[in-house]
């Protein structure tokens, strides 16, 4: 295919794609639109038989592929609907989709600067801007990663190799280190500890208070106990926006404990980080706090297309290069340095991988197109909507049962129970009722909700709460009507299941 043919075909395909995609978005946003996907067409046929030739034809289907595209859309979860309240993301902003498409058109690899010149420059500029908004020193820098879990892994690996540099050559045989994290932290911290060779027995789960924040006094006690056993407390993960309750650990107090022990402080702000960047809640501010690394996922609360995650390093990228780099000279020639810090621009050597998407481009294009105020407004709207939902739950009465908040929302996750009258005095059955009602609603297809449970520490004992509804708010289209629809759907499910 010559260059003219490729350009003509691309224009034709993108024109048709724009029609199909915009039609899908318009229909997906209509009231009552299907939210849960229903697999159909050739995809459904393939699910019945792995050898179905229709799925993998010898001759291409040509323009009939748009029927397949529509089938893919029909079988997808509808994140454009305001009734998609299932996970910590929603539909992306339209300019973000343009940015995602641009990445595919460019097909650049951001491991080496010459392979993605504009992408590398934008990534560096965005990372430094995020560091500035967090109040980090001018030495700070960062990189994008395919998800917060992978970014958390890089933070832990960097901390490990910085604290125990012999690991790079001798392995883990003589290393005794402990990882400290809240009992409500994301499971990626556990996985990172396993991948880094410490194992789950080296992860110390710090109890939380009744609202899900790490107990700093218990943290210090546990770190002292660890050191007394000869296990170095070298890494502490604080969470900004826990996955379930949306709580923010007391980072300033945790930082002081980390400085006392010489431990690396990492903040997983995958969910709550935008509150620190663009919000005004002092509980999320990290200015003037010593943090070694910070993760934020713009693909969650900020509406950037999946995936887009940033890891910001206080000491810049050289700390990652020293900890993780191997100097593969056949690939990384270090022909250029960035700025005045003499940091080589070929950043792939600072990661555990090689190939890297220049994901910062789509975030930056959204920033350019919509402006900073867009992100500020988006965070504020999500917070206000969460408070509105909490107020509805707190004040709502029903003949079918009782509404009860698990805790006041700390950010943009609202957690609550609806207790059918028949179970009012049977707390042990609340969790099962929540699961049944949630499944009943989701099976209906017009709404997707989720439930969760956590352990809470009351100062004396730790107890596991019965499963409750967990509603994350990040879609700007969620309205007061949406919130009432959710509560009505739960009551209707209760009426059918617990008459």
Short mmCIF file of C-alpha atoms in Angstrom, two decimals:
data_model
loop_
_atom_site.label_atom_id
_atom_site.label_comp_id
_atom_site.label_asym_id
_atom_site.label_seq_id
_atom_site.Cartn_x
_atom_site.Cartn_y
_atom_site.Cartn_z
CA UNK A 1 0.00 0.00 0.00
CA UNK A 2 1.54 3.34 -1.01
CA UNK A 3 1.29 6.49 1.11
CA UNK A 4 -1.63 7.95 -0.82
CA UNK A 5 -3.60 4.74 -0.52
CA UNK A 6 -2.98 4.61 3.24
CA UNK A 7 -4.10 8.21 3.69
CA UNK A 8 -7.23 7.69 1.62
CA UNK A 9 -8.14 4.49 3.44
CA UNK A 10 -7.54 6.12 6.83
CA UNK A 11 -9.75 9.09 5.97
CA UNK A 12 -12.50 6.73 4.79
CA UNK A 13 -12.29 4.54 7.88
CA UNK A 14 -12.12 7.43 10.34
CA UNK A 15 -15.07 9.14 8.67
CA UNK A 16 -17.16 6.00 9.04
CA UNK A 17 -15.81 5.43 12.54
CA UNK A 18 -16.82 8.95 13.58
CA UNK A 19 -20.37 8.22 12.42
CA UNK A 20 -20.58 4.84 14.18
CA UNK A 21 -18.90 6.04 17.39
CA UNK A 22 -20.93 9.22 17.76
CA UNK A 23 -24.11 7.25 17.11
CA UNK A 24 -23.11 4.83 19.86
CA UNK A 25 -22.37 7.65 22.32
CA UNK A 26 -25.66 9.41 21.56
CA UNK A 27 -27.68 6.23 22.06
CA UNK A 28 -25.70 5.25 25.15
CA UNK A 29 -26.55 8.50 26.90
CA UNK A 30 -30.29 8.17 26.38
CA UNK A 31 -32.43 7.54 29.49
CA UNK A 32 -33.01 3.82 29.94
CA UNK A 33 -30.11 2.81 27.70
CA UNK A 34 -28.64 -0.63 28.30
CA UNK A 35 -25.69 -0.37 30.71
CA UNK A 36 -24.51 -3.96 31.03
CA UNK A 37 -23.18 -5.47 27.81
CA UNK A 38 -24.91 -8.22 25.88
CA UNK A 39 -22.63 -10.24 23.62
CA UNK A 40 -24.10 -10.78 20.18
CA UNK A 41 -23.28 -11.45 16.52
CA UNK A 42 -20.09 -13.19 15.48
CA UNK A 43 -18.66 -12.61 18.98
CA UNK A 44 -21.45 -14.68 20.52
CA UNK A 45 -20.91 -17.36 17.88
CA UNK A 46 -17.21 -17.50 18.72
CA UNK A 47 -18.01 -17.97 22.39
CA UNK A 48 -19.75 -21.21 21.43
CA UNK A 49 -16.92 -22.58 19.30
CA UNK A 50 -13.23 -21.69 19.33
CA UNK A 51 -12.85 -22.95 15.75
CA UNK A 52 -15.63 -20.81 14.29
CA UNK A 53 -14.28 -19.69 10.91
CA UNK A 54 -16.62 -16.70 10.96
CA UNK A 55 -14.51 -15.13 13.69
CA UNK A 56 -11.29 -15.41 11.69
CA UNK A 57 -12.15 -15.33 7.95
CA UNK A 58 -9.58 -16.10 5.27
CA UNK A 59 -10.86 -13.16 3.22
CA UNK A 60 -11.61 -9.89 4.98
CA UNK A 61 -15.23 -8.82 5.45
CA UNK A 62 -14.55 -5.26 4.30
CA UNK A 63 -17.22 -2.70 5.19
CA UNK A 64 -19.23 -5.36 7.01
CA UNK A 65 -16.70 -4.88 9.82
CA UNK A 66 -18.86 -1.99 11.04
CA UNK A 67 -21.51 -4.54 11.97
CA UNK A 68 -18.83 -6.19 14.10
CA UNK A 69 -17.95 -2.83 15.63
CA UNK A 70 -21.58 -2.32 16.58
CA UNK A 71 -21.65 -5.81 18.07
CA UNK A 72 -18.56 -4.97 20.15
CA UNK A 73 -20.31 -1.84 21.40
CA UNK A 74 -23.44 -3.81 22.26
CA UNK A 75 -21.37 -6.26 24.28
CA UNK A 76 -19.48 -3.55 26.17
CA UNK A 77 -20.32 -2.00 29.51
CA UNK A 78 -21.89 1.37 28.78
CA UNK A 79 -19.66 3.84 30.61
CA UNK A 80 -21.44 6.77 28.91
CA UNK A 81 -24.60 6.21 30.90
CA UNK A 82 -24.99 8.12 34.16
CA UNK A 83 -26.27 4.81 35.55
CA UNK A 84 -22.79 3.27 35.20
CA UNK A 85 -21.80 3.56 38.87
CA UNK A 86 -19.86 0.34 39.00
CA UNK A 87 -16.13 1.13 39.05
CA UNK A 88 -13.74 4.04 39.55
CA UNK A 89 -13.92 5.36 35.99
CA UNK A 90 -16.54 6.48 33.50
CA UNK A 91 -16.75 7.62 29.88
CA UNK A 92 -13.77 9.68 28.67
CA UNK A 93 -13.98 13.28 27.57
CA UNK A 94 -14.33 13.66 23.77
CA UNK A 95 -10.96 15.39 23.39
CA UNK A 96 -9.41 12.50 25.27
CA UNK A 97 -10.73 10.19 22.56
CA UNK A 98 -9.11 12.42 19.96
CA UNK A 99 -5.85 12.11 21.89
CA UNK A 100 -6.19 8.33 22.07
CA UNK A 101 -6.72 8.22 18.32
CA UNK A 102 -3.66 10.42 17.79
CA UNK A 103 -1.52 7.95 19.73
CA UNK A 104 -2.60 5.20 17.33
CA UNK A 105 -1.91 7.38 14.29
CA UNK A 106 1.59 8.27 15.50
CA UNK A 107 2.39 4.77 16.80
CA UNK A 108 5.42 6.19 18.65
CA UNK A 109 7.32 4.36 21.37
CA UNK A 110 8.33 6.63 24.25
CA UNK A 111 11.20 4.48 25.51
CA UNK A 112 13.74 6.44 23.45
CA UNK A 113 13.43 10.16 22.82
CA UNK A 114 14.17 10.00 19.11
CA UNK A 115 11.37 7.45 18.74
CA UNK A 116 8.82 9.86 20.26
CA UNK A 117 10.24 13.40 20.41
CA UNK A 118 6.99 15.28 21.02
CA UNK A 119 5.65 12.57 23.31
CA UNK A 120 8.80 12.64 25.46
CA UNK A 121 8.73 16.43 25.72
CA UNK A 122 5.03 16.48 26.66
CA UNK A 123 5.45 13.68 29.20
CA UNK A 124 8.23 15.58 30.93
CA UNK A 125 6.29 18.85 30.92
CA UNK A 126 3.11 17.27 32.31
CA UNK A 127 4.99 15.31 34.98
CA UNK A 128 6.75 18.44 36.18
CA UNK A 129 3.51 20.40 36.21
CA UNK A 130 1.86 17.71 38.33
CA UNK A 131 4.85 17.76 40.68
CA UNK A 132 4.51 21.54 40.96
CA UNK A 133 0.80 21.28 41.77
CA UNK A 134 1.62 18.76 44.50
CA UNK A 135 4.18 21.13 46.02
CA UNK A 136 7.16 18.92 45.21
CA UNK A 137 10.64 20.49 44.82
CA UNK A 138 11.89 21.53 41.38
CA UNK A 139 14.03 18.37 41.25
CA UNK A 140 10.90 16.21 40.99
CA UNK A 141 9.99 14.45 37.75
CA UNK A 142 7.84 11.57 36.61
CA UNK A 143 6.72 9.07 34.00
CA UNK A 144 3.49 7.56 32.73
CA UNK A 145 2.65 3.93 33.37
CA UNK A 146 -0.12 1.59 32.17
CA UNK A 147 -2.13 1.77 35.36
CA UNK A 148 -1.67 2.61 39.02
CA UNK A 149 -0.75 -0.97 39.94
CA UNK A 150 2.27 -0.92 37.64
CA UNK A 151 3.25 2.52 38.93
CA UNK A 152 3.03 1.28 42.53
CA UNK A 153 5.27 -1.65 41.61
CA UNK A 154 7.88 0.73 40.19
CA UNK A 155 7.80 2.84 43.34
CA UNK A 156 8.38 -0.20 45.55
CA UNK A 157 11.12 -1.61 43.31
CA UNK A 158 12.88 1.76 43.25
CA UNK A 159 12.66 2.03 47.04
CA UNK A 160 13.92 -1.53 47.48
CA UNK A 161 16.93 -1.12 45.22
CA UNK A 162 17.75 2.26 46.74
CA UNK A 163 17.65 0.91 50.31
CA UNK A 164 19.22 -2.46 49.45
CA UNK A 165 21.48 -1.75 46.43
CA UNK A 166 23.16 -5.19 46.52
CA UNK A 167 19.84 -6.71 45.40
CA UNK A 168 20.70 -5.73 41.84
CA UNK A 169 23.63 -8.17 41.75
CA UNK A 170 23.18 -10.61 44.62
CA UNK A 171 19.42 -11.00 44.78
CA UNK A 172 17.22 -11.14 47.86
CA UNK A 173 19.06 -13.76 49.91
CA UNK A 174 20.32 -11.33 52.57
CA UNK A 175 17.47 -8.81 52.47
CA UNK A 176 15.01 -8.52 55.34
CA UNK A 177 12.62 -5.66 54.67
CA UNK A 178 9.03 -4.93 55.58
CA UNK A 179 6.35 -3.09 53.61
CA UNK A 180 3.75 -1.18 55.62
CA UNK A 181 0.36 -0.29 54.23
CA UNK A 182 -3.16 0.41 55.41
CA UNK A 183 -5.51 -2.52 55.76
CA UNK A 184 -7.70 -0.66 53.23
CA UNK A 185 -4.98 -0.15 50.62
CA UNK A 186 -5.28 -1.41 47.06
CA UNK A 187 -4.24 -5.02 46.52
CA UNK A 188 -1.56 -3.89 44.05
CA UNK A 189 0.70 -3.16 47.04
CA UNK A 190 0.48 -6.84 48.00
CA UNK A 191 1.22 -7.88 44.43
CA UNK A 192 4.15 -5.48 44.25
CA UNK A 193 5.61 -6.98 47.44
CA UNK A 194 5.31 -10.45 45.91
CA UNK A 195 6.87 -9.33 42.62
CA UNK A 196 9.70 -7.57 44.47
CA UNK A 197 10.58 -10.80 46.25
CA UNK A 198 9.50 -9.89 49.78
CA UNK A 199 6.41 -12.09 49.87
CA UNK A 200 3.11 -11.47 51.59
CA UNK A 201 4.58 -12.33 55.01
CA UNK A 202 6.64 -9.15 54.74
CA UNK A 203 3.56 -6.94 54.24
CA UNK A 204 2.37 -5.37 57.48
CA UNK A 205 -1.24 -4.23 57.42
CA UNK A 206 -1.75 -1.22 59.64
CA UNK A 207 -5.23 -0.99 61.21
CA UNK A 208 -7.46 1.93 60.32
CA UNK A 209 -9.79 4.05 62.36
CA UNK A 210 -13.57 3.90 62.03
CA UNK A 211 -13.56 6.03 58.85
CA UNK A 212 -10.84 4.04 57.08
CA UNK A 213 -7.73 6.17 57.73
CA UNK A 214 -4.46 4.58 58.78
CA UNK A 215 -3.79 4.63 62.53
CA UNK A 216 -0.44 6.43 62.73
CA UNK A 217 0.24 5.38 66.32
CA UNK A 218 -0.19 1.74 65.33
CA UNK A 219 2.07 2.33 62.33
CA UNK A 220 4.90 3.53 64.56
CA UNK A 221 4.38 0.67 66.98
CA UNK A 222 4.49 -1.90 64.19
CA UNK A 223 7.59 -0.33 62.65
CA UNK A 224 9.35 -0.46 66.03
CA UNK A 225 8.37 -4.11 66.42
CA UNK A 226 9.64 -4.89 62.93
CA UNK A 227 13.02 -3.29 63.56
CA UNK A 228 13.30 -5.13 66.88
CA UNK A 229 12.89 -8.40 64.93
CA UNK A 230 15.70 -7.40 62.59
CA UNK A 231 13.36 -6.65 59.68
CA UNK A 232 13.97 -3.18 58.27
CA UNK A 233 10.80 -1.04 57.90
CA UNK A 234 11.94 0.53 54.64
CA UNK A 235 8.68 1.30 52.75
CA UNK A 236 5.35 2.80 53.79
CA UNK A 237 2.41 3.14 51.43
CA UNK A 238 -0.17 5.79 52.31
CA UNK A 239 -3.41 5.84 50.36
CA UNK A 240 -5.09 8.99 49.11
CA UNK A 241 -8.60 7.83 48.30
CA UNK A 242 -8.99 4.21 49.38
CA UNK A 243 -10.73 1.98 46.87
CA UNK A 244 -13.80 1.35 49.01
CA UNK A 245 -14.39 4.21 51.44
CA UNK A 246 -12.41 6.85 49.54
CA UNK A 247 -10.51 7.77 52.73
CA UNK A 248 -7.25 9.69 52.79
CA UNK A 249 -4.58 8.52 55.21
CA UNK A 250 -3.06 11.23 57.46
CA UNK A 251 -0.08 11.77 55.20
CA UNK A 252 1.63 14.54 57.16
CA UNK A 253 1.74 12.43 60.32
CA UNK A 254 2.82 9.34 58.38
CA UNK A 255 5.60 11.36 56.76
CA UNK A 256 7.01 12.32 60.18
CA UNK A 257 7.11 8.65 61.20
CA UNK A 258 8.83 7.73 57.94
CA UNK A 259 11.48 10.41 58.47
CA UNK A 260 12.10 9.03 61.96
CA UNK A 261 12.77 5.54 60.57
CA UNK A 262 14.40 6.58 57.31
CA UNK A 263 11.62 4.82 55.41
CA UNK A 264 10.47 5.61 51.87
CA UNK A 265 7.01 7.21 51.83
CA UNK A 266 4.91 6.38 48.81
CA UNK A 267 1.43 7.83 48.30
CA UNK A 268 -1.00 5.87 46.16
CA UNK A 269 -3.28 8.63 44.91
CA UNK A 270 -4.59 6.61 41.99
CA UNK A 271 -8.19 7.44 42.94
CA UNK A 272 -7.92 10.46 45.25
CA UNK A 273 -4.89 12.19 43.73
CA UNK A 274 -6.97 14.66 41.66
CA UNK A 275 -8.25 16.13 44.94
CA UNK A 276 -4.66 17.08 45.79
CA UNK A 277 -3.99 18.41 42.28
CA UNK A 278 -7.21 20.26 41.50
CA UNK A 279 -9.32 20.19 44.68
CA UNK A 280 -9.55 22.50 47.66
CA UNK A 281 -10.00 20.01 50.52
CA UNK A 282 -7.09 20.56 52.97
CA UNK A 283 -7.27 16.89 53.98
CA UNK A 284 -5.82 16.03 50.56
CA UNK A 285 -3.14 18.73 50.39
CA UNK A 286 0.44 17.45 50.45
CA UNK A 287 2.26 20.78 50.23
CA UNK A 288 5.23 20.99 52.60
CA UNK A 289 5.07 17.25 53.28
CA UNK A 290 8.06 15.02 52.48
CA UNK A 291 6.82 12.35 50.06
CA UNK A 292 9.22 10.22 48.04
CA UNK A 293 6.81 9.07 45.32
CA UNK A 294 3.22 9.74 44.32
CA UNK A 295 0.85 7.99 41.90
CA UNK A 296 -2.22 9.52 40.26
CA UNK A 297 -4.52 8.09 37.59
CA UNK A 298 -5.99 10.80 35.33
CA UNK A 299 -8.03 8.04 33.67
CA UNK A 300 -10.25 7.90 36.74
CA UNK A 301 -11.63 11.12 38.18
CA UNK A 302 -10.28 13.40 35.42
CA UNK A 303 -11.90 11.62 32.46
CA UNK A 304 -8.78 10.77 30.45
CA UNK A 305 -9.22 7.55 28.40
CA UNK A 306 -7.89 4.34 29.92
CA UNK A 307 -5.05 4.01 30.65
CA UNK A 308 -3.15 7.05 31.89
CA UNK A 309 -1.20 6.94 35.15
CA UNK A 310 1.66 9.06 36.43
CA UNK A 311 4.37 8.20 38.95
CA UNK A 312 6.00 11.34 40.34
CA UNK A 313 9.42 10.98 41.99
CA UNK A 314 10.66 13.55 44.47
CA UNK A 315 14.29 12.94 43.53
CA UNK A 316 13.62 12.93 39.80
CA UNK A 317 14.18 10.21 37.24
CA UNK A 318 17.81 9.50 38.04
CA UNK A 319 16.79 7.70 41.24
CA UNK A 320 14.77 5.31 39.08
CA UNK A 321 17.58 4.90 36.56
CA UNK A 322 20.06 4.05 39.31
CA UNK A 323 17.63 1.60 40.90
CA UNK A 324 16.20 -0.09 37.80
CA UNK A 325 18.37 0.76 34.81
CA UNK A 326 20.76 -1.68 33.18
CA UNK A 327 22.24 0.64 30.57
CA UNK A 328 21.41 -1.42 27.50
CA UNK A 329 23.70 0.56 25.19
CA UNK A 330 22.39 -1.12 22.05
CA UNK A 331 19.13 0.72 22.71
CA UNK A 332 19.75 3.63 25.08
CA UNK A 333 22.48 5.82 23.64
CA UNK A 334 21.95 8.81 25.95
CA UNK A 335 22.52 11.17 23.05
CA UNK A 336 20.47 13.91 24.68
CA UNK A 337 19.92 15.23 28.16
CA UNK A 338 16.81 17.04 29.34
CA UNK A 339 17.02 20.46 30.92
CA UNK A 340 19.72 21.42 33.39
CA UNK A 341 19.66 18.24 35.48
CA UNK A 342 21.71 16.10 33.08
CA UNK A 343 18.98 13.49 33.13
CA UNK A 344 19.17 11.42 29.93
CA UNK A 345 16.02 11.76 27.89
CA UNK A 346 15.83 8.06 27.03
CA UNK A 347 13.61 7.21 29.96
CA UNK A 348 12.82 3.61 29.07
CA UNK A 349 15.85 2.49 31.09
CA UNK A 350 14.21 3.93 34.20
CA UNK A 351 11.40 1.37 34.00
CA UNK A 352 11.05 -2.40 34.25
CA UNK A 353 9.78 -2.59 30.70
CA UNK A 354 10.82 -1.30 27.32
CA UNK A 355 7.96 -0.32 25.02
CA UNK A 356 5.99 2.67 26.35
CA UNK A 357 2.93 4.50 25.04
CA UNK A 358 3.23 8.29 25.18
CA UNK A 359 0.01 8.49 27.20
CA UNK A 360 0.79 11.98 28.45
CA UNK A 361 -0.25 13.30 25.03
CA UNK A 362 -3.96 12.59 25.50
CA UNK A 363 -3.93 14.11 28.99
CA UNK A 364 -2.11 17.20 27.73
CA UNK A 365 -4.46 17.67 24.76
CA UNK A 366 -7.41 17.62 27.16
CA UNK A 367 -5.61 20.15 29.35
CA UNK A 368 -4.96 22.42 26.37
CA UNK A 369 -8.48 22.09 24.97
CA UNK A 370 -10.51 22.39 28.17
CA UNK A 371 -8.10 24.25 30.48
CA UNK A 372 -7.18 23.72 34.13
CA UNK A 373 -10.61 24.90 35.23
CA UNK A 374 -12.18 21.85 33.59
CA UNK A 375 -10.34 19.52 35.97
CA UNK A 376 -11.04 21.77 38.94
CA UNK A 377 -14.75 21.83 38.10
CA UNK A 378 -14.85 18.09 37.50
CA UNK A 379 -13.34 17.30 40.91
CA UNK A 380 -15.64 19.79 42.67
CA UNK A 381 -18.73 18.44 40.90
CA UNK A 382 -17.89 14.85 41.84
CA UNK A 383 -17.36 15.85 45.45
CA UNK A 384 -20.59 17.83 45.64
CA UNK A 385 -22.56 15.03 44.00
CA UNK A 386 -21.17 12.57 46.53
CA UNK A 387 -22.23 14.80 49.41
CA UNK A 388 -25.69 15.13 47.84
CA UNK A 389 -26.05 11.34 47.61
CA UNK A 390 -24.93 10.95 51.23
CA UNK A 391 -27.56 13.49 52.29
CA UNK A 392 -30.25 11.62 50.36
CA UNK A 393 -29.31 8.38 52.09
CA UNK A 394 -29.17 10.07 55.49
CA UNK A 395 -32.60 11.69 55.23
CA UNK A 396 -34.56 9.18 53.12
CA UNK A 397 -37.34 7.17 54.75
CA UNK A 398 -39.01 4.07 53.37
CA UNK A 399 -41.75 1.68 54.38
CA UNK A 400 -39.65 -1.12 52.88
CA UNK A 401 -36.63 -0.75 55.13
CA UNK A 402 -33.95 1.49 56.58
CA UNK A 403 -31.15 3.51 54.96
CA UNK A 404 -27.83 3.79 56.80
CA UNK A 405 -24.50 5.37 55.81
CA UNK A 406 -21.39 3.33 56.50
CA UNK A 407 -19.45 6.57 57.03
CA UNK A 408 -19.56 10.12 55.78
CA UNK A 409 -17.86 10.23 52.35
CA UNK A 410 -14.29 11.49 52.60
CA UNK A 411 -14.00 12.02 48.85
CA UNK A 412 -16.19 10.68 46.05
CA UNK A 413 -17.19 7.18 47.20
CA UNK A 414 -20.52 6.87 49.01
CA UNK A 415 -21.08 3.69 51.01
CA UNK A 416 -24.34 2.67 52.60
CA UNK A 417 -26.76 -0.11 53.47
CA UNK A 418 -30.41 -0.54 52.70
CA UNK A 419 -31.77 -2.90 55.32
CA UNK A 420 -35.11 -4.53 54.41
CA UNK A 421 -37.59 -4.52 57.28
CA UNK A 422 -37.39 -8.30 57.61
CA UNK A 423 -33.65 -8.04 58.37
CA UNK A 424 -33.64 -4.99 60.60
CA UNK A 425 -32.44 -6.95 63.64
CA UNK A 426 -30.40 -9.50 61.69
CA UNK A 427 -27.12 -7.67 60.99
CA UNK A 428 -25.42 -10.91 60.04
CA UNK A 429 -27.71 -11.08 56.99
CA UNK A 430 -27.21 -7.51 55.77
CA UNK A 431 -24.27 -8.48 53.57
CA UNK A 432 -26.15 -11.24 51.82
CA UNK A 433 -29.08 -8.91 51.24
CA UNK A 434 -26.80 -6.29 49.69
CA UNK A 435 -25.30 -8.86 47.34
CA UNK A 436 -28.72 -10.12 46.29
CA UNK A 437 -30.15 -6.67 45.67
CA UNK A 438 -27.07 -5.52 43.75
CA UNK A 439 -27.05 -8.62 41.55
CA UNK A 440 -30.79 -8.25 40.93
CA UNK A 441 -30.33 -4.65 39.77
CA UNK A 442 -27.31 -5.45 37.58
CA UNK A 443 -29.09 -8.38 35.95
CA UNK A 444 -31.80 -5.95 34.87
CA UNK A 445 -29.24 -4.30 32.57
CA UNK A 446 -30.23 -0.63 32.89
CA UNK A 447 -27.95 0.15 35.83
CA UNK A 448 -24.63 -1.16 37.14
CA UNK A 449 -23.87 -0.85 40.87
CA UNK A 450 -21.25 -2.45 43.09
CA UNK A 451 -20.84 -3.56 46.67
CA UNK A 452 -17.89 -4.05 48.99
CA UNK A 453 -16.82 -4.77 52.55
CA UNK A 454 -13.93 -3.61 54.74
CA UNK A 455 -12.44 -4.28 58.14
CA UNK A 456 -12.65 -1.41 60.62
CA UNK A 457 -10.81 -0.93 63.90
CA UNK A 458 -12.75 0.65 66.76
CA UNK A 459 -9.72 1.20 68.97
CA UNK A 460 -10.03 -2.20 70.62
CA UNK A 461 -11.17 -4.74 68.07
CA UNK A 462 -11.17 -5.21 64.33
CA UNK A 463 -14.43 -6.26 62.74
CA UNK A 464 -15.56 -6.98 59.19
CA UNK A 465 -18.54 -4.94 58.08
CA UNK A 466 -21.42 -6.61 56.24
CA UNK A 467 -21.31 -5.93 52.49
CA UNK A 468 -22.69 -2.53 51.58
CA UNK A 469 -23.40 -0.57 48.41
CA UNK A 470 -20.37 1.39 47.21
CA UNK A 471 -21.19 4.14 44.73
CA UNK A 472 -18.19 5.94 43.17
CA UNK A 473 -18.99 9.31 41.63
CA UNK A 474 -16.88 10.60 38.76
CA UNK A 475 -19.19 10.91 35.75
CA UNK A 476 -20.19 14.59 35.32
CA UNK A 477 -23.55 13.52 33.90
CA UNK A 478 -24.68 12.01 37.21
CA UNK A 479 -27.57 14.22 38.32
CA UNK A 480 -29.98 14.40 41.23
CA UNK A 481 -32.39 12.37 39.10
CA UNK A 482 -29.70 9.70 38.68
CA UNK A 483 -29.18 9.51 42.43
CA UNK A 484 -32.88 9.11 43.07
CA UNK A 485 -33.06 6.44 40.38
CA UNK A 486 -30.35 4.50 42.21
CA UNK A 487 -32.16 4.63 45.55
CA UNK A 488 -35.48 3.78 43.91
CA UNK A 489 -33.90 0.78 42.15
CA UNK A 490 -32.53 -0.51 45.46
CA UNK A 491 -35.91 -0.19 47.14
CA UNK A 492 -37.61 -1.92 44.21
CA UNK A 493 -35.12 -4.79 44.42
CA UNK A 494 -35.79 -5.08 48.14
CA UNK A 495 -39.54 -5.16 47.52
CA UNK A 496 -39.15 -8.07 45.10
CA UNK A 497 -36.61 -10.04 47.10
CA UNK A 498 -37.89 -9.38 50.61
CA UNK A 499 -41.67 -8.94 50.28
#
